[in-house]
């Protein structure tokens, strides 16, 4: 018994003193914080359906994709003590490689750096519009969804133009372009023209559901990064079919109940003013008496404050407040109706969430029509969707003496 206890004690001590067998010092890691995905320049990128039909194309187009990994240069971060956030050198390193699969590209990136790429801290994945339109969205994201080391909170965006260009921008606020982009994409509580953040976890759910979906878009505007609008993907083959403008995206957010904050500009008695939206909710109501011609009412209720007026308006007059509320409601209805028209007529893609509502609240009817909702008979596109908005102005603020 004594000998047994002795060996157990020796084993435990040895185990505890051995430390972590796969320990790697943080300074020795190559932290990848962003991935930009593009098609190779000056080379025709076949539609994914065409590649399926003609397998020989796969061999003829070696290296069709270009991926850029942004790594953190930790020494540049540590050496900087300047207040403007600029170090003695770039605090990031962009490494680019080409290939036919993300797996081979990732392995090839390892040839270019002394520190093995460490992918667990990827914050942003940006895919170019060209790849998304050709049907490579799910294919190229597969490795990020499949690998157990990848986090499901990584943000996903679609770029208008080359994704790599976004990784080359410099900001006076942030030292790392990816951190700059990551921070901008989180400002949805300030601006309803931005689609809420989409993560790899969301993308996985979209792809499994076989429904249409929308992803935030990003682009360079006079060398400044902008995140606004949305890219629309259809349910049939999960290809990108088009864009929503910033106004249409705002309308989409009202319909989906995703508005966390925003501004509606209106004109009252010839005077322009801004109403700050603080909260908005929506409810669907469906009339399914004729399942081939679904009628849906979208009831939107919003609350806000008078944010700005250029001229003196009698904001203490209840009639004036009522006038403002009706005008803001009218604007919200217009935004929502425009995006409904576009998704029904141009894209035939239910990104509004009406199919999900029918699935949840009218399951039996949904089972009868789901195959013909976006495809087949295209019931979604033929549906009558009406929008009714109500707005409540809660606060007129502390105003300067009016001219009344």
XYZ file of C-alpha atoms in Angstrom:
404
model
C 0.000 0.000 0.000
C 2.870 2.330 0.923
C 4.689 1.603 -2.368
C 1.563 2.211 -4.352
C 1.003 5.592 -2.688
C 4.606 6.554 -3.330
C 4.342 5.855 -7.079
C 1.057 7.728 -7.317
C 2.673 10.733 -5.594
C 5.681 10.617 -7.934
C 3.409 10.404 -10.966
C 1.308 13.368 -9.828
C 4.380 15.510 -9.147
C 5.829 14.617 -12.532
C 2.560 15.422 -14.244
C 2.228 18.792 -12.540
C 5.830 19.798 -13.218
C 5.682 18.878 -16.890
C 3.551 21.946 -17.732
C 1.455 22.280 -20.852
C 2.844 19.919 -23.488
C 1.851 22.108 -26.426
C 2.645 25.464 -24.850
C 3.641 28.216 -27.282
C 4.718 31.627 -26.038
C 2.390 34.397 -27.218
C 5.347 36.336 -28.683
C 6.029 33.387 -30.973
C 2.574 33.277 -32.516
C 1.576 34.916 -35.795
C -1.790 36.384 -34.826
C -4.100 36.592 -37.840
C -6.893 39.126 -37.212
C -8.480 39.399 -40.655
C -8.889 37.606 -43.987
C -9.646 39.268 -47.344
C -10.842 37.007 -50.169
C -10.605 37.991 -53.851
C -10.547 36.432 -57.288
C -7.190 36.513 -59.047
C -6.803 39.574 -61.224
C -7.076 39.326 -64.995
C -8.380 35.790 -64.886
C -11.924 34.739 -65.663
C -13.584 33.251 -62.640
C -16.107 30.633 -63.714
C -19.515 30.426 -62.240
C -19.599 27.645 -59.655
C -22.368 25.899 -61.629
C -20.178 25.892 -64.728
C -17.305 24.334 -62.814
C -19.617 21.554 -61.636
C -20.646 20.749 -65.186
C -17.134 20.756 -66.626
C -14.696 19.248 -64.130
C -11.754 19.924 -66.453
C -12.093 23.624 -65.649
C -10.844 22.913 -62.155
C -7.487 21.936 -63.604
C -7.367 24.719 -66.154
C -7.733 27.397 -63.546
C -5.101 26.598 -60.965
C -4.948 29.279 -58.337
C -8.267 30.979 -58.902
C -8.530 32.599 -55.473
C -6.433 35.124 -53.624
C -6.479 35.374 -49.847
C -4.772 38.058 -47.780
C -4.138 37.417 -44.094
C -3.518 40.402 -41.863
C -1.117 39.627 -39.012
C -0.329 41.762 -35.983
C 3.267 42.993 -35.661
C 3.411 42.936 -31.889
C 6.815 44.640 -31.682
C 5.442 47.697 -33.542
C 2.534 47.892 -31.130
C 4.795 47.750 -28.114
C 7.359 50.279 -29.388
C 4.795 53.012 -29.977
C 4.119 55.468 -27.229
C 2.959 58.325 -29.434
C -0.402 59.850 -28.679
C -1.544 59.873 -32.288
C -1.529 56.095 -32.348
C 1.167 55.853 -35.027
C 4.154 53.663 -34.276
C 7.631 53.630 -35.727
C 6.408 51.193 -38.372
C 3.253 49.457 -39.509
C 1.722 47.419 -36.735
C 0.287 44.992 -39.288
C 1.564 42.722 -42.027
C -0.542 41.653 -45.013
C 0.460 38.300 -46.463
C -1.141 37.212 -49.733
C -1.223 33.831 -51.403
C -3.186 32.154 -54.199
C -4.687 28.728 -54.685
C -7.760 26.689 -55.499
C -8.766 25.993 -51.898
C -8.526 27.959 -48.682
C -6.718 25.069 -47.034
C -3.813 25.161 -49.489
C -3.719 28.953 -49.377
C -3.518 28.900 -45.588
C -0.677 26.400 -45.674
C 1.102 28.507 -48.293
C 0.843 31.611 -46.105
C 2.904 29.734 -43.509
C 5.836 29.757 -45.975
C 5.989 33.544 -45.823
C 6.294 34.153 -42.114
C 8.585 33.032 -39.340
C 5.622 32.787 -37.005
C 3.018 30.202 -37.848
C -0.371 31.804 -38.598
C -2.658 31.505 -35.589
C -6.277 31.797 -36.708
C -8.300 31.735 -33.506
C -8.355 35.535 -33.209
C -9.725 36.366 -36.672
C -12.136 39.258 -36.223
C -13.221 39.964 -39.779
C -13.590 38.022 -43.042
C -14.249 40.148 -46.128
C -15.222 38.561 -49.451
C -15.267 40.426 -52.749
C -18.521 40.907 -54.644
C -17.142 38.952 -57.616
C -16.653 35.782 -55.579
C -20.049 36.134 -53.915
C -21.881 36.633 -57.224
C -20.192 33.589 -58.791
C -21.414 31.323 -55.992
C -18.227 30.865 -53.957
C -19.560 32.368 -50.726
C -20.287 29.123 -48.896
C -17.388 27.271 -50.544
C -14.688 29.672 -49.397
C -16.161 30.107 -45.924
C -16.374 26.350 -45.419
C -12.988 26.124 -43.700
C -13.926 28.908 -41.272
C -17.211 27.174 -40.417
C -15.815 23.653 -40.297
C -12.588 24.033 -38.331
C -13.034 23.595 -34.591
C -10.399 26.267 -33.874
C -12.408 29.023 -35.593
C -14.650 31.231 -33.506
C -18.286 31.682 -34.440
C -18.194 35.399 -33.572
C -15.988 36.373 -36.526
C -17.696 39.113 -38.562
C -18.423 38.558 -42.275
C -18.774 41.366 -44.844
C -19.042 41.684 -48.638
C -16.829 44.271 -50.342
C -17.783 46.403 -53.312
C -14.495 46.101 -55.179
C -11.336 44.364 -54.081
C -11.323 43.202 -50.469
C -7.523 43.501 -50.238
C -7.708 47.302 -50.678
C -9.591 47.566 -47.400
C -6.704 45.894 -45.573
C -4.308 48.532 -46.911
C -6.128 51.555 -45.520
C -4.652 53.539 -42.650
C -6.524 55.273 -39.905
C -5.346 57.915 -37.443
C -7.567 56.347 -34.818
C -6.642 52.692 -35.075
C -3.241 51.225 -35.875
C -4.632 48.061 -37.444
C -6.939 48.267 -40.503
C -8.894 45.214 -39.371
C -9.538 46.715 -35.938
C -10.628 49.927 -37.686
C -13.116 47.969 -39.845
C -14.239 45.880 -36.886
C -15.024 48.998 -34.843
C -16.976 50.686 -37.654
C -19.152 47.624 -38.177
C -20.331 47.811 -34.561
C -21.861 51.282 -34.918
C -25.275 49.951 -35.916
C -26.794 51.392 -32.741
C -26.089 54.846 -34.204
C -27.114 54.362 -37.811
C -29.988 52.260 -39.167
C -28.472 52.367 -42.669
C -26.061 49.671 -41.504
C -27.144 46.061 -41.325
C -26.544 44.445 -37.921
C -23.319 42.489 -37.604
C -23.282 39.096 -39.313
C -20.980 36.493 -37.780
C -19.740 33.138 -39.024
C -22.256 31.595 -36.622
C -25.057 33.515 -38.370
C -23.731 32.464 -41.788
C -23.723 28.829 -40.708
C -27.378 29.152 -39.661
C -28.275 30.890 -42.953
C -26.669 28.169 -45.040
C -28.327 25.366 -43.102
C -31.769 26.991 -43.253
C -31.693 27.188 -47.088
C -33.353 30.627 -46.883
C -32.393 33.911 -48.491
C -30.256 36.212 -46.375
C -28.399 39.542 -46.362
C -24.800 40.401 -45.400
C -23.448 43.919 -44.585
C -21.445 45.578 -47.345
C -18.219 47.554 -47.057
C -16.356 49.733 -49.535
C -13.833 52.527 -49.939
C -15.292 56.005 -50.336
C -12.522 58.463 -51.175
C -10.011 56.329 -49.253
C -12.298 56.145 -46.235
C -13.870 52.855 -45.195
C -17.677 52.822 -45.164
C -19.994 50.104 -43.909
C -23.509 50.622 -45.231
C -26.082 48.795 -47.324
C -26.390 45.049 -47.758
C -25.662 42.241 -50.199
C -28.615 39.935 -50.905
C -28.184 36.160 -51.325
C -30.951 33.953 -52.689
C -32.089 30.656 -51.237
C -31.813 28.620 -54.438
C -28.036 28.498 -54.826
C -26.912 30.933 -52.113
C -25.390 33.304 -54.657
C -25.308 37.051 -54.243
C -28.026 38.506 -56.471
C -27.706 42.218 -55.739
C -27.386 45.093 -53.330
C -29.654 47.101 -51.090
C -28.950 50.811 -50.868
C -28.513 52.468 -47.487
C -32.166 53.620 -47.554
C -33.398 50.129 -48.474
C -31.244 48.647 -45.722
C -32.843 51.049 -43.253
C -36.271 49.910 -44.427
C -35.175 46.282 -44.018
C -34.048 46.969 -40.450
C -37.471 48.445 -39.591
C -39.269 45.417 -41.049
C -37.016 42.951 -39.244
C -37.134 44.864 -35.954
C -33.383 45.428 -36.007
C -33.340 49.212 -35.533
C -31.350 50.148 -32.427
C -30.958 53.831 -33.294
C -31.086 56.159 -36.250
C -32.269 59.428 -37.691
C -35.265 60.335 -39.845
C -35.101 63.704 -41.620
C -38.446 65.337 -42.377
C -39.777 68.679 -43.581
C -42.477 70.355 -41.467
C -43.997 73.654 -42.594
C -41.121 74.096 -44.995
C -38.549 73.593 -42.243
C -36.152 70.657 -42.164
C -35.727 68.809 -38.890
C -34.217 65.559 -37.606
C -35.926 63.061 -35.332
C -33.669 60.637 -33.491
C -35.152 57.138 -33.365
C -34.355 55.499 -30.044
C -36.357 52.306 -30.351
C -38.480 50.498 -32.924
C -40.507 47.313 -32.779
C -42.475 45.433 -35.368
C -45.159 42.776 -35.461
C -46.402 40.691 -38.377
C -50.013 39.760 -38.925
C -50.946 37.322 -41.688
C -54.228 36.671 -43.480
C -53.917 33.112 -44.809
C -57.504 32.615 -45.984
C -56.019 32.166 -49.462
C -52.682 30.400 -49.106
C -51.800 31.134 -52.744
C -52.110 34.856 -52.113
C -50.819 35.609 -48.640
C -51.612 38.971 -47.072
C -49.201 40.250 -44.453
C -49.390 43.431 -42.397
C -46.194 44.793 -40.888
C -46.984 46.969 -37.865
C -44.030 49.149 -36.872
C -43.974 51.151 -33.652
C -41.112 53.598 -33.105
C -40.151 56.070 -30.424
C -37.793 58.992 -30.692
C -36.744 62.486 -29.762
C -36.618 65.768 -31.601
C -32.924 65.867 -32.387
C -32.533 69.091 -34.361
C -34.557 71.946 -35.837
C -33.260 74.725 -38.064
C -36.063 77.148 -37.395
C -38.333 77.806 -34.486
C -41.268 75.400 -34.381
C -43.861 75.379 -31.638
C -42.837 72.070 -30.128
C -44.997 72.695 -27.053
C -48.091 72.500 -29.242
C -49.543 68.934 -29.251
C -50.770 69.459 -32.817
C -47.222 70.157 -33.958
C -45.947 67.014 -32.231
C -48.728 64.975 -33.836
C -47.769 66.423 -37.220
C -44.144 65.418 -36.674
C -45.121 61.899 -35.594
C -47.265 61.369 -38.696
C -44.544 62.650 -41.017
C -41.897 60.396 -39.474
C -44.282 57.417 -39.692
C -44.896 58.235 -43.358
C -41.130 58.208 -43.993
C -40.686 54.862 -42.248
C -43.523 53.343 -44.299
C -41.883 54.613 -47.499
C -38.507 53.079 -46.537
C -40.151 49.740 -45.738
C -42.317 49.671 -48.874
C -39.317 50.370 -51.121
C -37.359 47.398 -49.808
C -40.423 45.149 -50.028
C -40.822 46.050 -53.696
C -37.168 45.387 -54.423
C -37.013 42.015 -52.646
C -40.273 40.840 -54.230
C -39.772 42.068 -57.794
C -36.008 42.295 -58.369
C -34.572 39.536 -56.173
C -37.527 37.261 -55.300
C -35.730 36.688 -52.010
C -37.466 36.802 -48.644
C -34.849 38.473 -46.491
C -37.649 40.259 -44.604
C -38.209 37.351 -42.223
C -41.836 36.741 -43.236
C -41.189 33.088 -44.087
C -39.649 32.565 -40.635
C -42.709 34.195 -39.050
C -45.096 31.892 -40.966
C -42.949 28.893 -40.020
C -43.175 29.808 -36.359
C -46.767 31.091 -36.042
C -48.629 29.337 -38.874
C -46.826 26.037 -39.133
C -49.524 24.014 -40.908
C -50.007 26.563 -43.665
C -46.277 27.050 -43.942
C -45.766 23.331 -44.539
C -48.151 23.553 -47.500
C -46.527 26.577 -49.139
C -42.852 26.489 -48.129
C -41.664 24.803 -51.347
C -43.376 27.483 -53.421
C -42.545 30.409 -51.136
C -39.429 31.741 -52.896
C -39.233 29.234 -55.742
C -41.817 27.321 -57.792
C -44.989 29.431 -57.630
C -43.079 32.314 -55.977
C -45.801 32.962 -53.395
C -43.569 35.447 -51.561
C -43.276 37.678 -54.607
C -47.051 37.575 -55.167
C -47.939 38.278 -51.529
C -49.630 41.506 -50.520
C -47.415 43.078 -47.843
C -48.750 46.228 -46.202
C -46.826 48.466 -43.800
C -48.376 50.531 -41.003
C -46.137 52.688 -38.839
C -46.813 54.560 -35.617
C -44.338 56.972 -34.080
C -44.234 58.522 -30.621
C -42.091 61.574 -29.892
C -41.030 61.179 -26.272
C -38.728 64.143 -25.839
C -38.434 67.520 -27.556
C -35.187 68.353 -25.757
C -34.092 71.638 -24.240
C -34.701 74.114 -27.031
C -33.542 77.641 -27.555
C -36.168 80.395 -27.396
C -38.399 79.848 -30.397
C -39.437 82.538 -32.871
C -43.117 81.935 -32.437
